[in-house]
Each structure stands twice: as structure tokens, then as C-alpha cells.
């Protein structure tokens, strides 16, 4: 009897362990979130752009057929997230469900707009955003277990913003309040988009021009290295908004006392202090990663370069910097994503960018205007991260091929 009971207990334990082995731990979080999102408000409808709206669940936002389709898609995705299915299948399922949710948000807006006035504003509610979060959590978990070719990842990163543009151009979101806000601000939106790219990309370019040589200098000037790194670290400790403000006074003096400064666009507020502050914040990651990349070059490689008769300059340019390239690109990745986010704050000192819509929306209590600045910033950051990760992997693969030959 005791032996039979022990065998039965062992069998139950093995069954439980086998069942748990089939459960994805991240799915234990993502699947309940996705299911819970179905029972939260899916859309929100308001009489105008500034008043608080009324939440509407899925069954009041979509037709019965549409609601059934969404429930089936989310149920299948939640099941795929929970079980240990192949990562590629899980990623495709999560991406498809996010796309379905986005399309159905447009359909829900069309349904609700039929009985609403021309000033009504219809926007996705908490259930929609929670569902997207569950989809992207599942997709990120799956992608972490997929070894995609870097060139494929590069293509996916480029295609993501184009897919969003295609959805916008299709008109399926035309009744969403965010798109109505965009229609009212289209000219200003693209102007500020260009300014945002200029601030984040321009500061990165200047930081690379100054930071990479400074990292090389720190590699060979060991006595000056602590002074340089401590100075750059001190700049990083200054809050971003404070640094923007600190630059107003000196640049105003510079514009007032240097005749050609104003003609170059240098003044106390606007693009100049924003660009300078972002440049200052960008230096430390690039200098540190350049220094780390150079120091991690194997000593045997340096000895081989010297044995081939290379001068110090040739050794640096032909051997050390190419081997340090992945580390340098990692620093550039950090700076690019950081600057895309920080450029939003530049609007407070007249620097422009997507922050213009964020702060205008906050001052007017218009959430759609806030999202008009926030969502493109998130899309830019996500795209930049994917593209830079792919470039880093491409550079590492290139170095592995070089070493093997």
C-alpha cells in the first residue's frame, strides 16, 4: 500500500512538473493581462477634445461579429503566450493580434462616430492599451529566443514605421481623435518632426565627431583620463531641464556680444541651447564605449600588428578601431535613444520637436494632442533601437568572419 501510494505521488509530481515545463513564465503575466483587457473599456467617446469621455466596452464598440473575431484572436494569442510554442509562431501570433486590435480600434471608432456629433472625440481606452502591452510583451519574449539574421532584423526595423504610415494612409483610423488632431496639425507636425530629428541626430553627429577622438585620447593619455571622465560624468548628473536652463544665460550673452552669433541662429532660447545640451549629454556614453572597445582589443592582436611593422597610427586605424566598432556602435545606440527622448523636453525652451504637442496638450488638457507628440517619439525610439541592434550584430559578424579568414 505504501509503495503504491508513493508511486502515485511520484506520478502526480512528474505530471505537475511536466505541465509546468510547458508553461511559459512570461506568458503567465502576458496571458492574464490580454484576457483582462477584453473586459475593460475598449474605446472612449467624448463630446469634444477637452472634456472627459465615457468608456465603452468591446460589445458596445464593435458589432457582434467583430467582437467575436477580436475575442478569438486574443484568446489564441493568450494561449500561445502561455504555452511553450515555437518562438517564431508566438511572435507572429502576438504581432498579428496587435495588428487586429489596431484595425478593430478603427472599426470601433467608425461604429461610435455614426451616432456622434462632428465635434466628438473617440479614442482607445485602457483595454486597448493593455491589450497592446500584452502583445508586445509576448512578442519581445519570443524575439529574445529567435536568432534572426541581422539583415532581416534591419528590414523589420525599417518596415515597422512604414506599416504605421500605411495604416494611417488607408483611412481606417480616420475617426479616431488622434488622427483628427493630426489633420488639424499636419503642417506643424511634419515641421516639428524634422526639428526633432535634427536635434537628436545633429547632437549625435557632433558627439561622435568629438567623443570618438576623445575616447581615443583617454585610451593613450592615462593621466588625463580621470579628469575627462569625471567632467563628463558631472554633466550627466545635471538634470536635463536644469541644463537646458543653465545654457540660456551664456548663449544670450554670446549672441549679444558676438556680432555674427545671432546670424548663425545662436541665442538664449531655441535650437542652440537644446542642441548644445543634447551634445553635452551625448559625450559620456560615446567616450566610455570607445575607450572600452579599444581596451578590449586582445594584446596578442596588437603584438601581431606591431610584428607586421605597423606604426601606432596604422595599428589604431586598421586594427584597433575596427575591432572596437561594435562597442562604439553600442554607445551610439544609447545616445540616439536617449536623445530622441530628451529632445522632447527641448520644447520648453523653444527648441521645437514633438515636445511642442506634448506640452500644448498638457496645458489644454487635450490628451490627443499629448499622444500626437508621445506616440511618434516612442515609434522613433523603438525603430532606432531595432536598427542599431541590427547594425551592431552585423559589425560583430563581420569581425568574426575577418578573424576566421
GROMACS .gro file of N, CA and C in nm, residues 198 201-211 275 279 282-283 286:
model
   51
  198UNK      N    1   1.639   6.662  -3.629
  198UNK     CA    2   1.759   6.745  -3.635
  198UNK      C    3   1.827   6.754  -3.499
  201UNK      N    4   1.949   6.378  -3.405
  201UNK     CA    5   2.053   6.332  -3.497
  201UNK      C    6   2.172   6.425  -3.503
  202UNK      N    7   2.147   6.557  -3.502
  202UNK     CA    8   2.256   6.654  -3.507
  202UNK      C    9   2.345   6.647  -3.384
  203UNK      N   10   2.283   6.639  -3.266
  203UNK     CA   11   2.363   6.629  -3.144
  203UNK      C   12   2.443   6.500  -3.141
  204UNK      N   13   2.385   6.391  -3.194
  204UNK     CA   14   2.459   6.265  -3.202
  204UNK      C   15   2.578   6.276  -3.296
  205UNK      N   16   2.559   6.340  -3.410
  205UNK     CA   17   2.668   6.357  -3.505
  205UNK      C   18   2.783   6.436  -3.444
  206UNK      N   19   2.751   6.548  -3.381
  206UNK     CA   20   2.856   6.629  -3.318
  206UNK      C   21   2.924   6.553  -3.204
  207UNK      N   22   2.846   6.474  -3.131
  207UNK     CA   23   2.904   6.396  -3.021
  207UNK      C   24   2.999   6.289  -3.073
  208UNK      N   25   2.966   6.229  -3.187
  208UNK     CA   26   3.057   6.131  -3.247
  208UNK      C   27   3.186   6.197  -3.295
  209UNK      N   28   3.171   6.315  -3.356
  209UNK     CA   29   3.289   6.386  -3.406
  209UNK      C   30   3.383   6.422  -3.291
  210UNK      N   31   3.326   6.459  -3.177
  210UNK     CA   32   3.409   6.497  -3.062
  210UNK      C   33   3.438   6.380  -2.970
  211UNK      N   34   3.342   6.290  -2.951
  211UNK     CA   35   3.354   6.187  -2.850
  211UNK      C   36   3.448   6.073  -2.888
  275UNK      N   37   2.041   7.199  -2.872
  275UNK     CA   38   2.142   7.119  -2.940
  275UNK      C   39   2.267   7.104  -2.854
  279UNK      N   40   2.412   6.759  -2.697
  279UNK     CA   41   2.550   6.725  -2.730
  279UNK      C   42   2.628   6.693  -2.603
  282UNK      N   43   2.549   6.361  -2.465
  282UNK     CA   44   2.586   6.250  -2.552
  282UNK      C   45   2.731   6.208  -2.538
  283UNK      N   46   2.814   6.294  -2.483
  283UNK     CA   47   2.957   6.268  -2.487
  283UNK      C   48   2.999   6.148  -2.402
  286UNK      N   49   2.954   5.782  -2.547
  286UNK     CA   50   3.040   5.757  -2.663
  286UNK      C   51   3.186   5.747  -2.622
   0.00000   0.00000   0.00000
